[in-house]
């Protein structure tokens, strides 16, 4: 059968016409995805209800026939709101600082005047103007809450999980809505310890350094930078065991083979710096204020054991810092043992050996020679101070290197954190001058050590007085050359103030040796010099308090404050000036006792002594000593 092919030329039947097309409109009528609003109108925000606007009037306001107003600055996800909140918090903080400083430093009449202004004034701007605060604009406390961004329970902000910096790092404040993950409330997303604080919002460390590879305790670069900045602001200028420039430069390089930076030194430094920090991250035990920096100290101890007594600059510097940590936490004898290890290493390296003076200079780089000299004088000063305090007479520790080899390199100094002082321009740190002053005081301390030795050998009391005339005359001459109290009021740099305090403390310690009840005439003379020194020291501390407050006090003021309190406690009936001096020292003593256990123990001892002897203390000192917050957890 033959199949026939279809005829392709045959046309197909026409299709039936379909329904007429409807032309598409020019504007789409499709349902678009509803746009989420980033903020509610003021009425909905006050009523805590959902808001359908903007744009246009929201449904709730339309139904209630209310005016619908939107304030974009109250959108917490906008960069402008973050900046505005920080500025408002800073203004309030500045006003509070000025108010507290005024109350502390003003007399009763001025204090009453300030209180009257606060009670009668209707605006914070007026109070700020009268007090001279730079803060000039404040939001109504019934309006937008300035703390909403810090503690918003309706829209908790989940902290970023990338990177190693804490939520309190100001560089992690988000600048766009995409950077914030918002979830509706189930439970607070941020713990009480991780909340952003005003201090951390305003805080920019002076020195940006890395945690790794220097410490295993934390990987938080911000925390390490914060602690390093605290150390070089408040502690280093008054002790100078290491070279600031060399240490910072080598720490930033991250080279573990550096001659000027090592993990043991960094952990020791962070342990000492933790005493100045209020960050909960430095507490080993959240319930014990004296556990600040303990984790860093334990890490430094572990690293020292691993060193097996190797002699180098970083090990010596670390041991000096560890000695200071132990001393200020009340473990003075353990600190002495740590210091003796540092002395032994320094002797091995020739830092304390006179034969080093004959060593050719071309065999040593200038930078190494400078750091060696700084460390040698730091050892000598600390050894002299501690031996005087313990009344021990070890072998005299005298540097083999001239103090002038330290050079005259200086740095700028400014209070850190900046919130500690409202306005403060950078000034010279005066590190070379402070080193020279410390060297002069160290030489006197070595002579005082000789007096202790002579007293132990039974030298006649009159002969001891005769030998003490030389150190006393040198200290008096030094006080005449160093800036006077009236000059220090104009240029109140902490380390310059401290050098005068150290000299006055040395005078008090000198006459402690010559304080013999069997010699009533000479005893009265010794008391006279001690009381005068304690009274002038209180003037220096007052200048410090009025300039920087009591939040950050160099640890080197601990010994002087304790000695001054002990001397004045039994002389309070002599004059109002001595009572005021005792109150000033009490302020410093109680402030230091919140950071250093050794001072807390000493204040507790003085408190018990005054109670047992029925001594009449000034009412201000009684209030400081009997503050229950001060003694809470002291034995922890």
XYZ file of C-alpha atoms in Angstrom:
636
model
C 0.000 0.000 0.000
C 1.342 3.314 -1.044
C 0.936 6.185 1.464
C 0.200 9.613 0.026
C 2.096 12.662 1.491
C 0.019 15.529 2.794
C -0.175 18.647 0.769
C 1.874 21.261 2.703
C 0.570 24.022 0.567
C -2.952 23.555 1.855
C -3.919 26.414 4.217
C -5.018 25.631 7.804
C -8.430 26.753 9.004
C -8.576 30.100 10.783
C -8.789 30.070 14.600
C -11.894 31.296 16.287
C -11.556 34.781 17.699
C -10.848 34.933 21.460
C -12.106 37.382 24.052
C -11.097 40.972 23.498
C -7.822 42.020 25.184
C -7.894 44.544 27.980
C -5.066 47.015 27.651
C -2.770 47.105 30.729
C -2.938 50.338 32.695
C 0.097 52.556 32.850
C 0.377 52.132 36.650
C 0.698 48.725 38.249
C -2.099 47.537 40.503
C -0.123 44.558 41.820
C 0.098 44.233 45.614
C 3.587 45.266 46.716
C 5.347 43.878 49.785
C 4.616 46.123 52.756
C 7.544 48.287 53.687
C 8.680 47.999 57.285
C 8.991 51.244 59.149
C 12.140 51.953 61.088
C 10.383 54.273 63.549
C 6.912 55.068 64.828
C 5.181 58.405 65.101
C 5.330 60.189 68.436
C 1.760 59.251 69.388
C 2.251 55.545 68.603
C 5.630 55.545 70.345
C 4.027 56.997 73.468
C 1.199 54.430 73.317
C 3.662 51.592 72.495
C 1.632 50.371 69.528
C 2.430 49.484 65.943
C 2.503 52.356 63.506
C 1.525 52.104 59.819
C 3.285 55.263 58.683
C 5.218 56.990 57.174
C 4.659 58.146 54.444
C 1.392 59.803 55.189
C -0.673 59.820 58.314
C -0.746 56.482 60.153
C -4.034 54.614 60.622
C -4.113 55.008 64.392
C -3.746 58.785 64.225
C -6.333 58.999 61.435
C -8.840 57.007 63.480
C -8.194 59.097 66.584
C -8.057 62.361 64.642
C -4.606 63.144 66.084
C -1.677 64.988 64.571
C 0.805 62.430 63.220
C 4.402 63.542 63.740
C 7.588 61.582 62.982
C 11.023 62.359 64.429
C 13.711 60.581 62.329
C 16.363 61.329 64.929
C 14.623 58.939 67.323
C 15.163 56.038 65.010
C 17.812 54.091 66.908
C 19.039 52.513 63.690
C 20.148 55.811 62.178
C 23.693 57.085 62.407
C 22.502 60.552 63.402
C 20.711 59.086 66.432
C 23.824 57.289 67.574
C 25.883 60.482 67.320
C 23.164 62.479 69.043
C 22.922 59.983 71.885
C 26.684 59.996 72.423
C 26.716 63.799 72.475
C 23.821 63.949 74.963
C 25.515 61.432 77.245
C 28.794 63.327 77.046
C 27.035 66.615 77.894
C 25.364 65.081 80.938
C 28.648 63.499 82.010
C 30.496 66.810 81.686
C 27.852 68.605 83.742
C 28.058 65.939 86.450
C 31.871 66.158 86.549
C 31.792 69.948 86.904
C 29.127 69.707 89.610
C 31.104 67.139 91.619
C 34.350 69.096 91.267
C 32.585 72.254 92.437
C 31.120 70.513 95.483
C 34.502 68.985 96.360
C 36.557 72.152 96.048
C 34.121 74.901 97.084
C 33.538 76.134 100.630
C 30.189 75.706 102.430
C 28.812 79.043 101.224
C 29.508 78.278 97.566
C 28.093 74.758 97.949
C 24.851 76.161 99.392
C 24.698 78.621 96.502
C 25.054 75.810 93.954
C 22.334 73.752 95.667
C 20.039 76.777 95.674
C 20.563 77.318 91.948
C 19.775 73.666 91.235
C 16.581 73.802 93.304
C 15.347 77.052 91.791
C 16.458 76.583 88.181
C 13.955 75.127 85.740
C 16.489 74.110 83.108
C 19.737 72.175 83.009
C 21.115 74.749 80.586
C 20.922 77.382 83.335
C 22.719 75.107 85.816
C 25.401 74.341 83.224
C 25.878 78.038 82.490
C 26.326 78.931 86.164
C 28.773 76.082 86.763
C 30.736 76.850 83.608
C 30.103 73.460 82.031
C 30.760 73.132 78.283
C 27.501 71.210 77.981
C 24.929 73.684 76.687
C 21.992 71.700 75.374
C 19.970 69.017 77.139
C 16.949 67.061 76.038
C 13.829 66.970 78.183
C 14.044 63.928 80.425
C 10.385 63.167 79.638
C 11.132 63.072 75.931
C 13.475 60.760 74.122
C 15.446 58.723 76.611
C 19.144 59.304 75.991
C 19.927 55.881 77.394
C 17.599 54.030 75.055
C 20.395 52.953 72.779
C 22.257 51.511 75.754
C 19.408 49.603 77.347
C 16.427 49.180 75.029
C 14.344 46.232 76.216
C 11.789 46.472 73.406
C 14.331 46.089 70.622
C 17.444 44.405 72.012
C 20.492 44.798 69.829
C 22.403 41.611 69.209
C 26.167 42.225 69.438
C 28.242 41.552 66.361
C 29.869 38.113 66.410
C 32.665 38.893 63.996
C 36.074 40.112 65.067
C 37.655 40.124 68.452
C 36.595 43.459 69.901
C 34.011 43.900 72.639
C 30.626 45.485 72.284
C 31.957 48.412 74.262
C 34.454 49.243 71.517
C 33.274 52.553 70.050
C 34.327 51.415 66.585
C 31.589 48.756 66.709
C 28.793 51.310 66.912
C 26.790 50.658 63.796
C 26.224 53.315 61.203
C 23.480 51.773 59.075
C 20.353 49.633 59.633
C 21.930 46.727 57.747
C 24.612 46.356 60.422
C 22.128 45.730 63.237
C 20.253 42.519 63.791
C 16.979 43.323 65.572
C 14.826 40.605 67.116
C 11.675 40.946 69.141
C 11.914 40.551 72.884
C 12.318 37.163 74.445
C 15.118 37.914 76.912
C 17.823 40.571 77.088
C 20.412 39.870 74.398
C 23.284 41.591 76.205
C 24.531 40.675 79.676
C 24.969 43.352 82.329
C 28.759 43.151 81.988
C 28.691 43.523 78.194
C 26.470 46.579 78.082
C 27.878 49.648 76.397
C 28.899 52.212 78.997
C 29.437 55.914 78.610
C 33.126 55.502 79.435
C 33.639 52.973 76.649
C 31.557 54.960 74.155
C 33.776 57.997 74.674
C 36.996 56.032 75.121
C 39.665 56.026 72.432
C 42.900 54.443 73.745
C 46.038 56.528 73.390
C 47.979 53.507 72.116
C 46.490 51.031 69.639
C 48.218 47.669 70.138
C 47.334 44.017 69.575
C 46.629 41.339 72.165
C 48.236 38.601 70.080
C 50.852 37.209 70.220
C 51.596 38.775 73.592
C 49.006 37.320 75.952
C 46.913 34.179 76.180
C 44.539 35.708 78.730
C 42.486 37.674 76.179
C 42.267 38.253 72.447
C 40.528 41.605 72.943
C 42.675 44.254 71.243
C 40.584 47.058 72.718
C 41.071 45.840 76.301
C 44.836 45.488 75.863
C 45.085 48.939 74.227
C 42.991 50.380 77.065
C 45.270 48.892 79.736
C 48.498 49.881 77.984
C 47.180 53.453 77.687
C 46.315 53.508 81.398
C 49.772 52.254 82.363
C 51.696 54.829 80.332
C 49.413 57.620 81.585
C 49.292 57.006 85.333
C 52.041 54.556 86.358
C 55.007 54.607 83.981
C 55.947 58.323 84.284
C 56.437 57.865 88.030
C 58.474 54.622 87.902
C 60.047 54.249 84.417
C 61.303 50.663 84.442
C 61.257 50.549 80.635
C 61.488 52.814 77.607
C 58.024 53.894 76.462
C 58.874 54.510 72.807
C 60.828 51.276 72.318
C 58.203 49.161 74.077
C 55.220 50.506 72.095
C 57.050 50.279 68.753
C 58.155 46.677 69.309
C 54.788 45.585 70.692
C 53.085 46.832 67.540
C 55.508 44.832 65.378
C 54.436 41.585 67.037
C 57.925 40.063 66.889
C 58.386 37.555 69.730
C 62.174 37.780 69.361
C 62.220 41.490 70.248
C 64.748 42.767 72.802
C 62.281 45.315 74.185
C 58.957 43.473 74.270
C 58.081 39.934 75.365
C 54.941 38.094 76.559
C 56.166 38.020 80.169
C 56.689 41.801 80.137
C 53.337 42.512 78.480
C 51.400 40.341 80.962
C 53.212 41.923 83.923
C 52.422 45.395 82.579
C 48.753 44.506 81.984
C 48.511 43.146 85.523
C 49.810 46.431 86.958
C 47.626 48.510 84.622
C 44.487 46.601 85.647
C 44.547 48.390 89.008
C 43.570 51.593 87.161
C 40.722 50.045 85.147
C 37.051 49.684 86.064
C 36.404 47.218 83.252
C 34.848 43.962 84.531
C 37.078 42.137 82.047
C 40.131 42.624 84.308
C 38.503 40.968 87.334
C 39.392 37.332 87.975
C 36.643 37.210 90.598
C 33.724 39.584 89.872
C 33.004 39.863 93.598
C 36.541 40.879 94.580
C 37.853 44.300 93.574
C 41.378 43.215 94.502
C 41.356 40.475 91.854
C 42.054 43.056 89.140
C 44.763 41.782 86.809
C 45.257 38.471 88.626
C 44.855 36.456 85.425
C 47.588 38.497 83.729
C 49.820 38.093 86.793
C 49.370 34.304 86.831
C 50.257 34.209 83.134
C 53.404 36.266 83.809
C 54.381 33.905 86.651
C 53.936 30.902 84.370
C 56.120 32.503 81.716
C 58.792 33.381 84.295
C 59.021 29.754 85.378
C 59.419 28.765 81.731
C 62.310 31.244 81.370
C 64.326 29.290 83.989
C 66.162 32.375 85.222
C 67.368 33.637 81.831
C 68.920 37.106 82.093
C 67.622 39.717 79.644
C 66.066 43.171 79.815
C 62.435 42.113 79.395
C 62.695 39.530 82.182
C 64.193 42.112 84.552
C 61.510 44.678 83.691
C 58.763 42.070 84.116
C 60.071 41.079 87.559
C 60.091 44.730 88.646
C 56.457 45.127 87.609
C 55.494 41.855 89.308
C 57.218 43.097 92.469
C 55.060 46.245 92.379
C 51.867 44.230 91.866
C 52.655 42.039 94.884
C 53.649 45.028 97.003
C 50.482 47.006 96.374
C 48.310 43.953 97.010
C 49.793 43.588 100.473
C 52.344 40.849 99.741
C 55.418 42.972 100.444
C 57.825 40.180 101.366
C 56.906 38.164 98.258
C 57.485 41.337 96.262
C 60.911 41.686 97.873
C 61.831 38.157 96.772
C 60.755 39.021 93.224
C 62.899 42.162 93.353
C 65.966 40.215 94.517
C 65.633 37.989 91.447
C 65.586 41.095 89.245
C 68.707 42.408 91.020
C 70.519 39.104 90.444
C 69.713 39.167 86.711
C 70.773 42.822 86.471
C 74.095 41.994 88.093
C 74.612 39.179 85.581
C 74.025 41.647 82.746
C 76.357 44.253 84.262
C 73.654 46.842 84.921
C 74.706 47.142 88.557
C 78.407 46.347 88.111
C 80.866 49.263 88.184
C 83.092 47.481 85.669
C 80.419 48.175 83.050
C 81.568 51.817 82.950
C 84.773 50.791 81.187
C 82.931 48.915 78.474
C 83.519 50.544 75.041
C 80.457 52.401 73.828
C 80.814 51.176 70.228
C 79.910 47.665 71.355
C 76.380 48.719 72.253
C 73.656 50.365 70.196
C 72.451 53.699 71.634
C 68.882 52.406 71.968
C 70.007 49.367 73.965
C 72.267 51.526 76.132
C 69.377 53.908 76.846
C 66.979 51.115 77.844
C 69.634 49.438 80.009
C 70.254 52.707 81.853
C 66.538 53.373 82.428
C 66.081 49.852 83.806
C 69.183 50.047 86.028
C 68.000 53.240 87.727
C 64.485 51.802 88.078
C 65.919 48.790 89.939
C 68.010 51.000 92.210
C 65.107 53.264 93.151
C 62.668 50.414 93.852
C 65.266 48.495 95.883
C 66.068 51.558 98.014
C 62.397 52.314 98.660
C 61.495 48.760 99.604
C 64.514 48.233 101.852
C 63.706 51.491 103.682
C 60.114 50.400 104.170
C 61.090 46.965 105.494
C 64.029 48.404 107.479
C 66.280 45.810 105.856
C 69.841 46.542 104.807
C 70.757 44.513 101.711
C 73.809 45.083 99.565
C 73.614 48.583 98.105
C 72.106 48.495 94.615
C 73.694 51.321 92.631
C 73.484 51.680 88.833
C 76.645 51.254 86.811
C 75.371 53.646 84.131
C 75.149 57.433 84.216
C 71.553 58.709 84.326
C 72.369 61.062 81.417
C 72.625 58.006 79.132
C 68.825 57.804 79.336
C 68.718 60.708 76.892
C 66.271 63.592 76.773
C 63.518 62.053 74.628
C 60.113 63.149 75.902
C 56.491 62.520 74.947
C 53.205 64.375 75.166
C 51.022 63.667 78.175
C 47.266 63.958 78.586
C 44.834 62.370 81.057
C 43.406 59.046 79.911
C 40.520 58.381 79.651
C 39.650 61.884 78.508
C 36.395 61.795 80.508
C 38.578 62.041 83.604
C 39.070 65.714 82.719
C 36.673 67.795 80.640
C 39.264 69.868 78.825
C 43.000 69.267 78.890
C 45.566 70.112 76.283
C 48.567 67.892 75.665
C 51.591 68.862 77.694
C 55.141 67.525 77.931
C 55.351 64.400 80.088
C 58.640 65.697 81.606
C 60.028 62.136 81.653
C 63.729 63.176 81.534
C 63.261 65.654 84.377
C 61.368 63.106 86.462
C 64.148 60.553 85.878
C 66.737 63.078 87.050
C 64.665 63.829 90.135
C 64.219 60.145 90.917
C 67.972 59.632 90.562
C 68.643 62.389 93.112
C 66.127 60.938 95.562
C 67.584 57.453 95.013
C 71.040 58.691 96.043
C 69.548 60.125 99.240
C 67.675 56.869 99.918
C 70.965 54.971 99.656
C 72.435 57.292 102.315
C 69.365 56.665 104.483
C 69.991 52.920 104.116
C 73.441 53.539 105.594
C 71.786 55.248 108.575
C 69.634 52.169 109.156
C 72.787 50.073 109.071
C 74.517 52.396 111.563
C 71.495 52.341 113.865
C 71.503 48.542 113.794
C 75.153 48.551 114.847
C 74.314 50.628 117.923
C 75.668 54.017 116.807
C 74.942 56.781 119.329
C 71.711 58.687 118.734
C 73.447 62.076 118.553
C 75.825 60.689 115.924
C 72.891 59.433 113.850
C 71.398 62.937 113.941
C 74.684 64.399 112.807
C 74.921 61.924 109.896
C 71.289 62.645 108.942
C 72.018 66.336 108.391
C 73.608 65.639 104.990
C 70.606 63.778 103.448
C 68.181 66.281 104.992
C 70.049 69.293 103.593
C 70.146 67.691 100.120
C 66.409 66.970 100.229
C 65.672 70.533 101.349
C 67.858 71.940 98.556
C 66.131 69.692 96.030
C 62.713 70.937 97.161
C 63.968 74.476 96.598
C 64.961 73.704 92.999
C 61.840 71.683 92.103
C 58.620 73.562 91.175
C 56.970 75.007 94.279
C 53.362 74.336 95.283
C 52.138 77.621 93.781
C 53.830 76.751 90.469
C 52.386 73.239 90.524
C 48.883 74.711 90.763
C 49.434 76.348 87.360
C 51.005 73.246 85.741
C 49.580 70.269 87.659
C 51.222 67.347 85.839
C 50.842 64.223 88.053
C 54.419 62.980 87.825
C 55.814 66.431 88.635
C 53.523 66.643 91.664
C 54.532 63.132 92.644
C 58.246 63.966 92.662
C 57.636 66.620 95.306
C 55.462 64.143 97.235
C 58.260 61.539 97.038
C 60.805 63.994 98.404
C 58.513 64.951 101.300
C 57.862 61.269 101.981
C 61.615 60.643 102.120
C 61.936 63.378 104.768
C 59.219 61.700 106.843
C 60.955 58.316 106.488
C 64.323 59.818 107.435
C 62.977 61.142 110.736
C 61.181 57.865 111.410
C 64.671 56.419 111.895
C 65.539 59.266 114.297
C 62.300 58.941 116.249
C 63.389 57.759 119.710
C 61.104 58.294 122.763
C 64.189 58.240 125.014
C 65.299 61.533 123.438
C 62.334 63.902 124.072
C 64.054 67.035 122.750
C 65.108 65.413 119.498
C 61.786 63.571 119.310
C 59.891 66.878 119.223
C 62.209 68.127 116.496
C 61.661 64.965 114.426
C 57.888 65.343 114.760
C 58.151 68.982 113.668
C 59.869 68.065 110.387
C 57.521 65.141 109.765
C 54.358 67.164 110.381
C 55.537 70.006 108.122
C 56.304 67.510 105.348
C 52.907 65.793 105.738
C 51.080 69.131 105.647
C 52.835 70.250 102.462
C 52.211 66.838 100.921
C 48.478 67.294 101.582
C 48.632 70.562 99.606
C 50.148 68.700 96.641
C 47.450 66.033 96.861
C 44.736 68.694 96.957
C 46.092 70.148 93.705
C 46.048 66.677 92.177
C 42.459 66.021 93.314
C 41.177 69.341 92.001
C 42.871 68.711 88.643
C 42.212 64.996 88.048
C 39.826 63.733 90.709
C 40.380 60.533 92.681
C 39.524 57.923 90.081
C 43.077 57.454 88.803
C 45.868 57.954 91.338
C 49.415 56.748 90.596
C 50.310 53.733 92.713
C 53.494 55.504 93.788
C 51.357 57.749 96.036
C 50.311 54.779 98.185
C 53.304 54.786 100.541
C 53.353 58.557 101.004
C 49.620 58.684 101.755
C 49.853 55.903 104.331
C 52.845 57.494 106.085
C 51.177 60.917 106.162
C 47.986 59.506 107.695
C 49.949 57.656 110.370
C 51.900 60.788 111.332
C 48.929 63.184 111.403
C 46.503 60.831 113.178
C 48.039 61.695 116.571
C 48.470 65.446 115.896
C 44.902 66.489 115.069
C 44.370 68.682 118.140
C 47.205 71.038 117.229
C 45.519 73.107 114.490
C 42.701 73.251 111.955
C 45.304 73.137 109.175
C 46.473 69.714 110.331
C 42.886 68.471 110.522
C 42.271 69.631 106.959
C 45.505 67.962 105.852
C 44.362 64.731 107.506
C 41.017 64.937 105.687
C 42.796 65.413 102.345
C 45.004 62.394 102.989
C 41.909 60.435 104.070
C 40.280 61.138 100.710
C 43.285 59.706 98.910
C 43.586 56.803 101.322
C 39.999 55.665 100.858
C 40.206 56.112 97.074
C 43.434 54.083 96.875
C 42.042 51.415 99.199
C 39.404 50.544 96.611
C 42.146 49.487 94.185
C 45.096 48.420 96.344
C 44.589 45.911 99.150
C 47.669 47.143 100.973
C 46.107 50.578 101.430
C 42.797 49.018 102.469
C 44.619 47.097 105.202
C 46.442 50.241 106.349
C 43.250 52.331 106.431
C 41.576 49.558 108.419
C 44.527 49.640 110.833
C 44.370 53.439 111.273
C 40.605 53.242 111.730
C 40.981 50.638 114.481
C 43.786 52.648 116.118
C 41.739 55.833 116.312
C 38.798 53.928 117.808
C 40.932 52.199 120.439
C 42.680 55.445 121.459
C 39.449 57.496 121.383
C 41.029 59.982 118.991
C 38.674 62.702 117.789
C 38.796 62.654 114.009
C 37.395 65.350 111.701
C 33.797 64.598 110.727
C 34.760 64.393 107.037
C 37.369 61.721 107.824
C 34.876 59.780 109.962
C 32.412 59.760 107.055
C 35.127 58.442 104.732
C 36.374 55.784 107.144
C 32.882 54.583 108.107
C 31.491 54.364 104.573
C 30.015 50.821 104.449
C 30.620 50.623 100.688
C 34.329 51.126 101.371
C 34.589 48.085 103.657
C 32.203 45.808 101.769
C 34.112 42.755 100.566
C 37.485 43.975 101.873
C 38.328 40.539 103.220
C 37.364 38.832 99.947
